[in-house]
GROMACS .gro file of C-alpha atoms in nm:
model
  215
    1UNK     CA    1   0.000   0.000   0.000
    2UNK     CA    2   0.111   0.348  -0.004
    3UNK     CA    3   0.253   0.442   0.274
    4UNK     CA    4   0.184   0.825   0.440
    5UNK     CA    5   0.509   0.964   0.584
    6UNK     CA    6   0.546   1.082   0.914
    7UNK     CA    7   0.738   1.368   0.860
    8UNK     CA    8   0.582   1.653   0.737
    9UNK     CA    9   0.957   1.818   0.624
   10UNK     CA   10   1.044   1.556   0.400
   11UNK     CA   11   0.722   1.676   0.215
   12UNK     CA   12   0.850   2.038   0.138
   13UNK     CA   13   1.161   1.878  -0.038
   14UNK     CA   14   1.237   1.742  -0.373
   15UNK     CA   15   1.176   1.393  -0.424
   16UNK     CA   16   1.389   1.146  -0.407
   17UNK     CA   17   1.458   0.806  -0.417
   18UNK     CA   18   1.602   0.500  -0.170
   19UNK     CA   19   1.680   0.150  -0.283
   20UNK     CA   20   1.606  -0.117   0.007
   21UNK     CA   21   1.733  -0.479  -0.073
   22UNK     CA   22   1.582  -0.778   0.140
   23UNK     CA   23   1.756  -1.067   0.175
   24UNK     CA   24   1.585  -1.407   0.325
   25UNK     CA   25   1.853  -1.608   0.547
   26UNK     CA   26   2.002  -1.941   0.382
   27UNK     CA   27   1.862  -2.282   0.416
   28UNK     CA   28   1.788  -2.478   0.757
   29UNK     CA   29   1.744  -2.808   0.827
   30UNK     CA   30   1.344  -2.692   0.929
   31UNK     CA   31   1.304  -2.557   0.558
   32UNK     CA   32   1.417  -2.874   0.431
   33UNK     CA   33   1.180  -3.071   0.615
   34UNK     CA   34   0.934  -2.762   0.560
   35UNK     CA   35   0.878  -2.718   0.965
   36UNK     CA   36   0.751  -2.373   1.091
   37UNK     CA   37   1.069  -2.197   1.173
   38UNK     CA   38   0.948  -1.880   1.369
   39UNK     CA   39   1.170  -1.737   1.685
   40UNK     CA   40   1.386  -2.113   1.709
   41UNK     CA   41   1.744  -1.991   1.695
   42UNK     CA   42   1.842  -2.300   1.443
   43UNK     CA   43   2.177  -2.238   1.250
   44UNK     CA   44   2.251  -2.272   0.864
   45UNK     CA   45   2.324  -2.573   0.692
   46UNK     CA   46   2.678  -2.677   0.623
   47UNK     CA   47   2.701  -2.651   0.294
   48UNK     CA   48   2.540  -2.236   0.359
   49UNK     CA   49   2.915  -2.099   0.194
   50UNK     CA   50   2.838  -2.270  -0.142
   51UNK     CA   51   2.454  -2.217  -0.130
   52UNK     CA   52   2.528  -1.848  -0.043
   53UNK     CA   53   2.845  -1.801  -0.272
   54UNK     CA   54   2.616  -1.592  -0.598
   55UNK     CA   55   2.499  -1.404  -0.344
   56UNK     CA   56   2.834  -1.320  -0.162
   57UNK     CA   57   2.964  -1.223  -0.494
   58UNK     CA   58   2.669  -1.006  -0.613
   59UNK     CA   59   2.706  -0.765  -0.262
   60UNK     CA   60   3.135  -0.735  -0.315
   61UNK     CA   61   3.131  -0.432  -0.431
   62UNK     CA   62   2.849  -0.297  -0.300
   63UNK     CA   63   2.820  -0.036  -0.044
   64UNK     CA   64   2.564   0.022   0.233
   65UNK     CA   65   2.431   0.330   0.401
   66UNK     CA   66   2.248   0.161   0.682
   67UNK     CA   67   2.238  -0.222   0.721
   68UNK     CA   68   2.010  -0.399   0.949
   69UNK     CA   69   1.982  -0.816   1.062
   70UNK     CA   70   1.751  -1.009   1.257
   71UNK     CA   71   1.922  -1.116   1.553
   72UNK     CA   72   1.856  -1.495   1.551
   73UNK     CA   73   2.166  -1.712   1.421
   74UNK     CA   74   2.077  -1.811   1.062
   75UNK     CA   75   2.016  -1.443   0.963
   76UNK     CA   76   2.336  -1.359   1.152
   77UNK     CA   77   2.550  -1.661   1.003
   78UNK     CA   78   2.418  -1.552   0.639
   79UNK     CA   79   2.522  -1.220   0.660
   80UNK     CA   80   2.876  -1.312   0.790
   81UNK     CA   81   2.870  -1.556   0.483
   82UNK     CA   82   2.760  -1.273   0.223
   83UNK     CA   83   2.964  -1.000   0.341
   84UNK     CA   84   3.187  -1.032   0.645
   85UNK     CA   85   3.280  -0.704   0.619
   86UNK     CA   86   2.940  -0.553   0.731
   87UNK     CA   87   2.913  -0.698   1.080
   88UNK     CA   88   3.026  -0.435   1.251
   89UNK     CA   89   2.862  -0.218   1.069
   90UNK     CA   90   2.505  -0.406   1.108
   91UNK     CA   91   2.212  -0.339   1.335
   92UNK     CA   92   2.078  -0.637   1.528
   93UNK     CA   93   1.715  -0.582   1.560
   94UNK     CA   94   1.447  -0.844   1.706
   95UNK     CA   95   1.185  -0.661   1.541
   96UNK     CA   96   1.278  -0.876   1.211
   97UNK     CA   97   1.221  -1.178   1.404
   98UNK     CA   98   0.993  -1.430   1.169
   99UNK     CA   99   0.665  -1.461   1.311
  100UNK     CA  100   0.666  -1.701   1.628
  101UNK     CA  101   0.480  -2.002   1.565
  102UNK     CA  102   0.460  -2.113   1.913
  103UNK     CA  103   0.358  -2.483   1.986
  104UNK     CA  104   0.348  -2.568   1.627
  105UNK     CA  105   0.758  -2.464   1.615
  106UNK     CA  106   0.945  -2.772   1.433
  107UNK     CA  107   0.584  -2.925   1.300
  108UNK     CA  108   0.464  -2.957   0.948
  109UNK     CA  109   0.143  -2.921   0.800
  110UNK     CA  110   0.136  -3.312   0.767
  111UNK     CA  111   0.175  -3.329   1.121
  112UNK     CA  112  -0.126  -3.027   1.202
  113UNK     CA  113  -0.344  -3.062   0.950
  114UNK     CA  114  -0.573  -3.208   1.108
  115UNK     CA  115  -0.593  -2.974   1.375
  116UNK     CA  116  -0.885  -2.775   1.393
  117UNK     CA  117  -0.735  -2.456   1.525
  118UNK     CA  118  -0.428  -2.510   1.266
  119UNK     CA  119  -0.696  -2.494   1.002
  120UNK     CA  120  -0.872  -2.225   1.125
  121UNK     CA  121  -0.533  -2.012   1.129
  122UNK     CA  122  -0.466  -2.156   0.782
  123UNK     CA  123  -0.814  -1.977   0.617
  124UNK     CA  124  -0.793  -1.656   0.873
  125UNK     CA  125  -0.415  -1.593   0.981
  126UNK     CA  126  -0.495  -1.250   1.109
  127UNK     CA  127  -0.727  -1.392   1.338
  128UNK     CA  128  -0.617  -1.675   1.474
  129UNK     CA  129  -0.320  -1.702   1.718
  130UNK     CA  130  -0.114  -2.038   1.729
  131UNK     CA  131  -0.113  -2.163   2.056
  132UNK     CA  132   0.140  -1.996   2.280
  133UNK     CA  133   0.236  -1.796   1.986
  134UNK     CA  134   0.240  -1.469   1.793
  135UNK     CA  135  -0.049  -1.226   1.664
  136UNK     CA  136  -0.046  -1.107   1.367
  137UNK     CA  137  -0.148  -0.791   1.532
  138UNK     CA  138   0.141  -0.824   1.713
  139UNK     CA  139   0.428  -0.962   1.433
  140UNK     CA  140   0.205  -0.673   1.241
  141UNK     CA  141   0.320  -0.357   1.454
  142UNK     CA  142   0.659  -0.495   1.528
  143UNK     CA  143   0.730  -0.460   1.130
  144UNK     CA  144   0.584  -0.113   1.103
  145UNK     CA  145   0.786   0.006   1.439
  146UNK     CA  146   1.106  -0.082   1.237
  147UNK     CA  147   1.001   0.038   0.878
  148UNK     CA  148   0.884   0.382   1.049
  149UNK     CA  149   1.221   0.461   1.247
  150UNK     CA  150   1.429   0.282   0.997
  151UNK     CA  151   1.299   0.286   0.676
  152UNK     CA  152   1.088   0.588   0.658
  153UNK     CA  153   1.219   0.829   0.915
  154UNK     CA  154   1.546   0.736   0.793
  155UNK     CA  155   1.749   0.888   0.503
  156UNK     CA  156   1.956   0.618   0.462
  157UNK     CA  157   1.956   0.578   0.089
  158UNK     CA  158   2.087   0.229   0.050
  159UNK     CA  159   1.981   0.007   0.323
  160UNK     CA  160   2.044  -0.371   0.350
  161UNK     CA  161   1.824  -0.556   0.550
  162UNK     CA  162   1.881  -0.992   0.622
  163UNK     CA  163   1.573  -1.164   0.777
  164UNK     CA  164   1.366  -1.451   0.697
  165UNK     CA  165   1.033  -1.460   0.466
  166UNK     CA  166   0.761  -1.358   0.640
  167UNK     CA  167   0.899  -1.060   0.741
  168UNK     CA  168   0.991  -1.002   0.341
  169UNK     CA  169   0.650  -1.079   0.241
  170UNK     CA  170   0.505  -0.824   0.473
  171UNK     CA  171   0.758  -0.553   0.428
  172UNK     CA  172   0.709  -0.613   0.041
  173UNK     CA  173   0.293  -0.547   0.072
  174UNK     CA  174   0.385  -0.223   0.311
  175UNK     CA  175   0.606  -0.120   0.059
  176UNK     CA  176   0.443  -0.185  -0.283
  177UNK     CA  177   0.127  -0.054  -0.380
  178UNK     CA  178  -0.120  -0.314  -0.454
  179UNK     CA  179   0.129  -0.608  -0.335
  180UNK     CA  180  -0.046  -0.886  -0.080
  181UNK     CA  181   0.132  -1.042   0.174
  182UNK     CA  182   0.114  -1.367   0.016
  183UNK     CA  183   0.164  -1.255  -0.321
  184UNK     CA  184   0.591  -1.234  -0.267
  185UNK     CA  185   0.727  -1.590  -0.268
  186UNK     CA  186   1.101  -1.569  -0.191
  187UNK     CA  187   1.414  -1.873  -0.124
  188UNK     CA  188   1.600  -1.894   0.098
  189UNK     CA  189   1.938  -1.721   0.012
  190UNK     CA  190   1.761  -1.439  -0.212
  191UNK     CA  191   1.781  -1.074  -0.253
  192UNK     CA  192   1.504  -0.852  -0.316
  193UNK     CA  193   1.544  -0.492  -0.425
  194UNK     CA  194   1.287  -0.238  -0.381
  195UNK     CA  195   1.295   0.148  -0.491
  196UNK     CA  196   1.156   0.434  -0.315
  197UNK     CA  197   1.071   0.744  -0.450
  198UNK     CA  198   0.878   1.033  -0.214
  199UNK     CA  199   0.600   1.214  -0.378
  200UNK     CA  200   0.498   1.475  -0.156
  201UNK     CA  201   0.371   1.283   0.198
  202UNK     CA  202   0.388   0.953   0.021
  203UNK     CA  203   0.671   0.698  -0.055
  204UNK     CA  204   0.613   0.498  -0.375
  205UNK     CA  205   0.756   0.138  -0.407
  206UNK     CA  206   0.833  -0.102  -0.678
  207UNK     CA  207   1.057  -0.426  -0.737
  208UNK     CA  208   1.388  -0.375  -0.928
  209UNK     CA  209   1.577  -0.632  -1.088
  210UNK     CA  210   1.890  -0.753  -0.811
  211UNK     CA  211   2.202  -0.694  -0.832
  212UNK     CA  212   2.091  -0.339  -0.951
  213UNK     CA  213   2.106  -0.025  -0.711
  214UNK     CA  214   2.006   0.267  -0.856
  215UNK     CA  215   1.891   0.592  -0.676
   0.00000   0.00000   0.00000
């Protein structure tokens, strides 16, 4: 959707443009076995250097304004993997957590499906909670609390961000006009680049081709 922005100054000046590139942590052993992998600090798989090696090549040369990482370990291992030389330059930020899944952590949909409430959360996500788990209300706000301060409120032109998909798929229908949350399907180990341009009180999004930054 388009997004209103909260400062009223940035509407008095020129537009301009930012270039925001997502990037979903490598492969687990959960995705393999396609568990829900929410706030379970599980680490990469072994091979993550060679899955992750296109990747690590693409950001060489590339430099970041502002870059930002969930804190669990397989964002954290894939951005020492894709570019060692940002860690101590990266943000650690819980707020790009994946949604937590609660009891249903490490289970499969062969293993719930027949579980009423599982189904229920299937057909109405936003409404249902899994047991001992997140909101969407509340994975909802957490992801607007970090694209308002650091996305938004920012003027950080070229901002890296490492997290995991659900987070991407959100972010993506916050920043796109007319893009649903389920309508971004992203692998592990790949890069999504989004441009910004502010019109007036609005920021304008769209999907650019990776490895291109432009501004």
């Amino acid at each position: 959707m388009v997004i209103k922005e909260l400062e009223q100054l940035g509407s008095k000046q020129s537009p301009y443009k930012r270039s925001i590139v997502l990037i979903r942590h490598g492969t687990t052993q959960w995705n393999v076995e396609k568990k829900y992998l929410g706030h379970t600090d599980m680490g990469l798989l072994p091979d993550a250097q060679e899955e992750l090696a296109q990747l690590r090549e693409q950001c060489r040369e590339l430099i970041w304004d502002a870059v930002y990482c969930s804190d669990l370990l397989r964002c954290r291992q894939t951005l020492a993997h894709i570019a060692p030389q940002l860690i101590e330059q990266a943000k650690f930020d819980s707020r790009l957590r994946e949604n937590d899944f609660g009891q249903w952590e490490g289970l499969n949909y062969e293993q719930l499906k027949d579980n009423s409430l599982y189904r229920s959360w299937i057909d109405d996500p936003q409404k249902v909670i899994p047991p001992e788990g997140e909101s969407w209300q509340t994975f909802a706000e957490r992801m607007d609390s970090f694209l308002h301060e650091q996305i938004w409120s920012e003027h950080s032109h070229k901002a890296l961000i490492v997290t995991h998909g659900g987070v991407i798929r959100y972010m993506m229908s916050r920043l796109i006009n007319g893009v649903g949350f389920w309508d971004t399907h992203v692998i592990p180990g790949q890069a999504i680049q989004v441009q910004l341009e502010k019109q007036g009180d609005y920021w304008l999004g769209r999907r650019m081709d990776f490895p291109y930054i432009g501004l």
